[in-house]
JSON list of C-alpha atoms in Angstrom, two decimals:
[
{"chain": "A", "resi": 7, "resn": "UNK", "atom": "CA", "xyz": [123.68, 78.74, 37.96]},
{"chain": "A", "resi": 8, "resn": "UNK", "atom": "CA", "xyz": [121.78, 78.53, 41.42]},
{"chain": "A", "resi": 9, "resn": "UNK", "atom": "CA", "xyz": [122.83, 80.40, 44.26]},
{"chain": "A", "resi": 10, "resn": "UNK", "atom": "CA", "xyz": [123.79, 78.29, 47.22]},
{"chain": "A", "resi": 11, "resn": "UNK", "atom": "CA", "xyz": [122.20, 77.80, 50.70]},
{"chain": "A", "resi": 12, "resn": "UNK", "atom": "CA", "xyz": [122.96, 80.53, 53.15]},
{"chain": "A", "resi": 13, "resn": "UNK", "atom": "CA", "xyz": [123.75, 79.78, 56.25]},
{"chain": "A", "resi": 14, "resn": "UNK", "atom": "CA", "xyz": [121.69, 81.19, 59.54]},
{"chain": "A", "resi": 15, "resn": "UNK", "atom": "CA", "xyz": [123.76, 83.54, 61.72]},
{"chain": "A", "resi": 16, "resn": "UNK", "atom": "CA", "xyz": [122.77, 83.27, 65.49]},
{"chain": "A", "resi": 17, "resn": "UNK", "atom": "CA", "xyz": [121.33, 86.24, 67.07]},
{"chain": "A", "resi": 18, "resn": "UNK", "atom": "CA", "xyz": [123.73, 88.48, 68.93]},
{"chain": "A", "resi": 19, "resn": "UNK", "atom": "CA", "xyz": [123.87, 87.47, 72.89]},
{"chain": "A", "resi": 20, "resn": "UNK", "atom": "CA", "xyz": [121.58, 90.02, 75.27]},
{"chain": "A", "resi": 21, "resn": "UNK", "atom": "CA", "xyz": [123.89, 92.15, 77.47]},
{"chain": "A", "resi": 22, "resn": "UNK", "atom": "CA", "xyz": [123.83, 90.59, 80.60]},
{"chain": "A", "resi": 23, "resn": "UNK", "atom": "CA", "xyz": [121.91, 92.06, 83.59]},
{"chain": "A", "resi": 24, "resn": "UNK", "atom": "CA", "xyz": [123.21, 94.70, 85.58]},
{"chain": "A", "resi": 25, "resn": "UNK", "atom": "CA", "xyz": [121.22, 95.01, 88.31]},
{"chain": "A", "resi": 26, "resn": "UNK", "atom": "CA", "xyz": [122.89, 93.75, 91.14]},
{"chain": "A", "resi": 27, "resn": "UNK", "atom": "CA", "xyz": [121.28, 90.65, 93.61]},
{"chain": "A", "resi": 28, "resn": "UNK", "atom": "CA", "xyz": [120.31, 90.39, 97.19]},
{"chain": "A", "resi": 29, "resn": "UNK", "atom": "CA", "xyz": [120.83, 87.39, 98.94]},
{"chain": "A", "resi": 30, "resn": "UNK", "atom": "CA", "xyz": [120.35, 89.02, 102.55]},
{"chain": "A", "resi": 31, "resn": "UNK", "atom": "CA", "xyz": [117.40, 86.01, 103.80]},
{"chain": "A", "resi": 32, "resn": "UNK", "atom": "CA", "xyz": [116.00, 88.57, 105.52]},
{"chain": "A", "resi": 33, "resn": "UNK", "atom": "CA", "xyz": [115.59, 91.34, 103.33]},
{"chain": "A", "resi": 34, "resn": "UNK", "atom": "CA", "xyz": [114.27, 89.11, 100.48]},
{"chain": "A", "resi": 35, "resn": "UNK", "atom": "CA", "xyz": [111.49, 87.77, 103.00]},
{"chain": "A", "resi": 36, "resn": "UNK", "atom": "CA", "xyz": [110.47, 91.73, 103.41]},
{"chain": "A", "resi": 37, "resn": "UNK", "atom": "CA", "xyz": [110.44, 92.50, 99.98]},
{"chain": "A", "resi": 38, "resn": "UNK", "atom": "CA", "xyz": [107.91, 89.33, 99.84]},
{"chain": "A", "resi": 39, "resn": "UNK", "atom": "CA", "xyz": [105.92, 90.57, 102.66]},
{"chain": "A", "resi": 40, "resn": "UNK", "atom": "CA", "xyz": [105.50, 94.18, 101.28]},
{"chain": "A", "resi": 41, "resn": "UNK", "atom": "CA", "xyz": [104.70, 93.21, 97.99]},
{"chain": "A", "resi": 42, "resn": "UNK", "atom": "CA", "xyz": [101.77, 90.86, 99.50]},
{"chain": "A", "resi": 43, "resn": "UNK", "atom": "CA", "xyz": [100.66, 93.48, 101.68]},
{"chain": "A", "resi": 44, "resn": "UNK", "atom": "CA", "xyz": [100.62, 96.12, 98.78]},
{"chain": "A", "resi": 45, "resn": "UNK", "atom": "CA", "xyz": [98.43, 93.35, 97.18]},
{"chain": "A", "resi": 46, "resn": "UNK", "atom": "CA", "xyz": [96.00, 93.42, 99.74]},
{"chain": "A", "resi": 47, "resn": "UNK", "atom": "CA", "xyz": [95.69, 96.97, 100.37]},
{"chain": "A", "resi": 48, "resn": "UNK", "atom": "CA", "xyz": [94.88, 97.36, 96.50]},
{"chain": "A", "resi": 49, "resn": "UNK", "atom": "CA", "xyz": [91.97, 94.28, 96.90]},
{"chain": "A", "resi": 50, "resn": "UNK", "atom": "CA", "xyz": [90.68, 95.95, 100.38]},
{"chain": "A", "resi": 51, "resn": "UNK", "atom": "CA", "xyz": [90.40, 99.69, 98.39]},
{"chain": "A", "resi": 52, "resn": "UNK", "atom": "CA", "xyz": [88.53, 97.97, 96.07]},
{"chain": "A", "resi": 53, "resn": "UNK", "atom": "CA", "xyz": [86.41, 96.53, 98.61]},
{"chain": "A", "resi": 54, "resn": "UNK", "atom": "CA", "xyz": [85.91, 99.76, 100.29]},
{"chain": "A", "resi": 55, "resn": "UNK", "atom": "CA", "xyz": [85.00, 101.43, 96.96]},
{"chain": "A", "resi": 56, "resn": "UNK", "atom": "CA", "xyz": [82.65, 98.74, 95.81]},
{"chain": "A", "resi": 57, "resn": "UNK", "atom": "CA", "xyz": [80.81, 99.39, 99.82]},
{"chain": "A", "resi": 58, "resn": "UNK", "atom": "CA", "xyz": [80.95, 102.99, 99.60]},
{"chain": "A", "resi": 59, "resn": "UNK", "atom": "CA", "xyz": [77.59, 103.81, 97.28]},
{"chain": "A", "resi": 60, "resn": "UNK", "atom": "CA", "xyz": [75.49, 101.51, 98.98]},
{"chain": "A", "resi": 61, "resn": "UNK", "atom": "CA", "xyz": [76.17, 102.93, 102.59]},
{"chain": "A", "resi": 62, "resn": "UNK", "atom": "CA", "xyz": [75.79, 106.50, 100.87]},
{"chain": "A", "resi": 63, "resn": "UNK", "atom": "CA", "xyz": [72.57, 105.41, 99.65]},
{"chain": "A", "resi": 64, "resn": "UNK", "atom": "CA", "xyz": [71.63, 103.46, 102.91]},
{"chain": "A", "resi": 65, "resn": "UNK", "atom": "CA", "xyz": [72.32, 106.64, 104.93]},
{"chain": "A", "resi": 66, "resn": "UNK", "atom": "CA", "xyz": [69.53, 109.08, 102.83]},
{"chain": "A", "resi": 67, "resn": "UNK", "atom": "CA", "xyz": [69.66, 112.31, 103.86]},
{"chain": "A", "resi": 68, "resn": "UNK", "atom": "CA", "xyz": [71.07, 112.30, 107.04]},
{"chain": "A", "resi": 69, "resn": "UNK", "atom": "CA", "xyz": [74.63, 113.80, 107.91]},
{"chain": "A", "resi": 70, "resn": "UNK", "atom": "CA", "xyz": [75.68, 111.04, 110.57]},
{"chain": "A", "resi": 71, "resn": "UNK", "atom": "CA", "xyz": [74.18, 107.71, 112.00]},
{"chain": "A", "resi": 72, "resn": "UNK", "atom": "CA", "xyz": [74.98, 105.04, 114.02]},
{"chain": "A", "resi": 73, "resn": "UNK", "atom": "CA", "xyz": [74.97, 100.92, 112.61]},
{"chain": "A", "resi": 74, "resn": "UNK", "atom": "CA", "xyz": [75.18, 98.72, 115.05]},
{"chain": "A", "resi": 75, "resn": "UNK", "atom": "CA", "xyz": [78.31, 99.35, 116.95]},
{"chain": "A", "resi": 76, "resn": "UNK", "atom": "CA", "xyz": [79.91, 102.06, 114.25]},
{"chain": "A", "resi": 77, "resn": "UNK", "atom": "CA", "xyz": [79.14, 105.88, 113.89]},
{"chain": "A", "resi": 78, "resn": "UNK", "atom": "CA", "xyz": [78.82, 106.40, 110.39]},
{"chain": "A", "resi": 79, "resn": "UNK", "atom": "CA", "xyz": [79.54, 109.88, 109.01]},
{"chain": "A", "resi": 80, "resn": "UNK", "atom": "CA", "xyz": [79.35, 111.50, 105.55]},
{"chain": "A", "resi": 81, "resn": "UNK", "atom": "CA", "xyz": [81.17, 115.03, 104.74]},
{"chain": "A", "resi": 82, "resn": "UNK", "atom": "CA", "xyz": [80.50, 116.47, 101.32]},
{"chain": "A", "resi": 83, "resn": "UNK", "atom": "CA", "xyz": [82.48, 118.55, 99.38]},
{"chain": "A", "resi": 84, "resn": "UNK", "atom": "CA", "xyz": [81.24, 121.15, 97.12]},
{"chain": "A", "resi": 85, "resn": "UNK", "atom": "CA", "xyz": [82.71, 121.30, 93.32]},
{"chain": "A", "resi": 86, "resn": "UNK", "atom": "CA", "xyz": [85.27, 124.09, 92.47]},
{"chain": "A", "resi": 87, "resn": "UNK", "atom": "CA", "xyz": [84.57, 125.88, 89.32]},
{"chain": "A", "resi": 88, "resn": "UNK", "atom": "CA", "xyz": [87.45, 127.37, 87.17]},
{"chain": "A", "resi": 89, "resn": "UNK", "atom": "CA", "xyz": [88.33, 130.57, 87.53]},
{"chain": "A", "resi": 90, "resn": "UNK", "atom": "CA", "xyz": [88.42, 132.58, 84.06]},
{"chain": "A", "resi": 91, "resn": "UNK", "atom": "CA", "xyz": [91.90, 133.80, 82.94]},
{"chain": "A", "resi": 92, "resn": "UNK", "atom": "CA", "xyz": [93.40, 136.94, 84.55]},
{"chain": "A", "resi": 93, "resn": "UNK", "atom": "CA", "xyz": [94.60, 139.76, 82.25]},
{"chain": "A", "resi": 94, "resn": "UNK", "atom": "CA", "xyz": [97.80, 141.21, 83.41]},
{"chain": "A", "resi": 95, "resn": "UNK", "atom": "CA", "xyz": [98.49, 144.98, 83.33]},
{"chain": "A", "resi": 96, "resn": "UNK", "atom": "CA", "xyz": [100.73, 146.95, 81.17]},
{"chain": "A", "resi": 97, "resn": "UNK", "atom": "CA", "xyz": [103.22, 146.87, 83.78]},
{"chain": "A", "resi": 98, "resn": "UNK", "atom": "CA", "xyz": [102.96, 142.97, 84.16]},
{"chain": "A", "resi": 99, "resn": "UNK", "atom": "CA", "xyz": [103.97, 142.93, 80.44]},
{"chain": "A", "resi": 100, "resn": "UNK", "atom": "CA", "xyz": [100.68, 141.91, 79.00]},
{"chain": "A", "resi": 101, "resn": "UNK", "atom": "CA", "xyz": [100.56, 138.38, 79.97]},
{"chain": "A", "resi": 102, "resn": "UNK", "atom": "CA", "xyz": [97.56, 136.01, 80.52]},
{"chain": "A", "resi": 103, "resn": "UNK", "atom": "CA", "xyz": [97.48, 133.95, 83.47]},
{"chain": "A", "resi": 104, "resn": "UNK", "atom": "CA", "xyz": [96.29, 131.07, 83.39]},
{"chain": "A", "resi": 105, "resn": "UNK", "atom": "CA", "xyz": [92.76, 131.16, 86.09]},
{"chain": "A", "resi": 106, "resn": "UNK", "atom": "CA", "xyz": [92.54, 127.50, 88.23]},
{"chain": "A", "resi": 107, "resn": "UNK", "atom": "CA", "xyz": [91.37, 124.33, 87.59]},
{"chain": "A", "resi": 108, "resn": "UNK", "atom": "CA", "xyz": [88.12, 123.39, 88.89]},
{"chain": "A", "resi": 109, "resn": "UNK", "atom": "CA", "xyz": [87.29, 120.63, 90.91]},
{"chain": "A", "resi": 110, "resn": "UNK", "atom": "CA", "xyz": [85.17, 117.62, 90.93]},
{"chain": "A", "resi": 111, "resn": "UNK", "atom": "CA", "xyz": [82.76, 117.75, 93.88]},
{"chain": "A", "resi": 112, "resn": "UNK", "atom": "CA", "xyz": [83.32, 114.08, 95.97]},
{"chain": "A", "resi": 113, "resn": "UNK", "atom": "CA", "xyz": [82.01, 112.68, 99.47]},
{"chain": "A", "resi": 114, "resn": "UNK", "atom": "CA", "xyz": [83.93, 111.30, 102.31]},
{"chain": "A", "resi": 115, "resn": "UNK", "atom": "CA", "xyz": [82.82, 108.44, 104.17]},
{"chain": "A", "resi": 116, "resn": "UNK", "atom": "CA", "xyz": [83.80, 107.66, 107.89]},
{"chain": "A", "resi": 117, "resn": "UNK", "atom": "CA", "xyz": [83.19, 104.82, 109.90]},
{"chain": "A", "resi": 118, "resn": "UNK", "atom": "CA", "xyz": [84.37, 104.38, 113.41]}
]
């Protein structure tokens, strides 16, 4: 003898949301306006950062110059090497502390 049919059970219902909704006209047109300006500040860095190697290279050697109407400037930064780990004494307990973290050498561009 053949089983019969199941039936489908529905899904149980999603908890409903909790977070609670602003209807203040104002404050929603804010929210808007920072979230498009966060926008463009991401797609202006970008810009900057795609700009930033070719006025590097376009500068050479030289420290500072002026284009046109702007004073260009370039400050370099020198990498940091890690320090090696530091033994402590006896009366320190024997512990190893952990030296620094090095860091990347990088180049700062101005333009006013």
């Amino acid at each position: 003898m053949a089983a019969a049919p199941r039936k489908s059970t529905a899904a149980p219902k999603a908890a409903p949301l909790t977070r609670p909704v602003i209807k203040d006209a104002k404050l929603v047109k804010k929210v808007a306006e920072y979230a498009l300006a966060k926008a463009d500040i991401a797609a202006l860095e970008a810009k900057c950062d795609a700009l930033k190697p070719d006025i590097l290279a376009g500068l050479g050697d030289a420290l500072s110059v002026i284009a046109g109407n702007h004073v260009v400037t370039r400050s370099e930064t020198k990498a940091l090497e890690p320090t090696p780990n530091v033994i402590i004494t006896k009366e320190m307990v024997g512990q190893v502390m952990p030296g620094r973290k090095g860091r990347k050498g990088y180049t700062t561009l101005t333009i006013q």
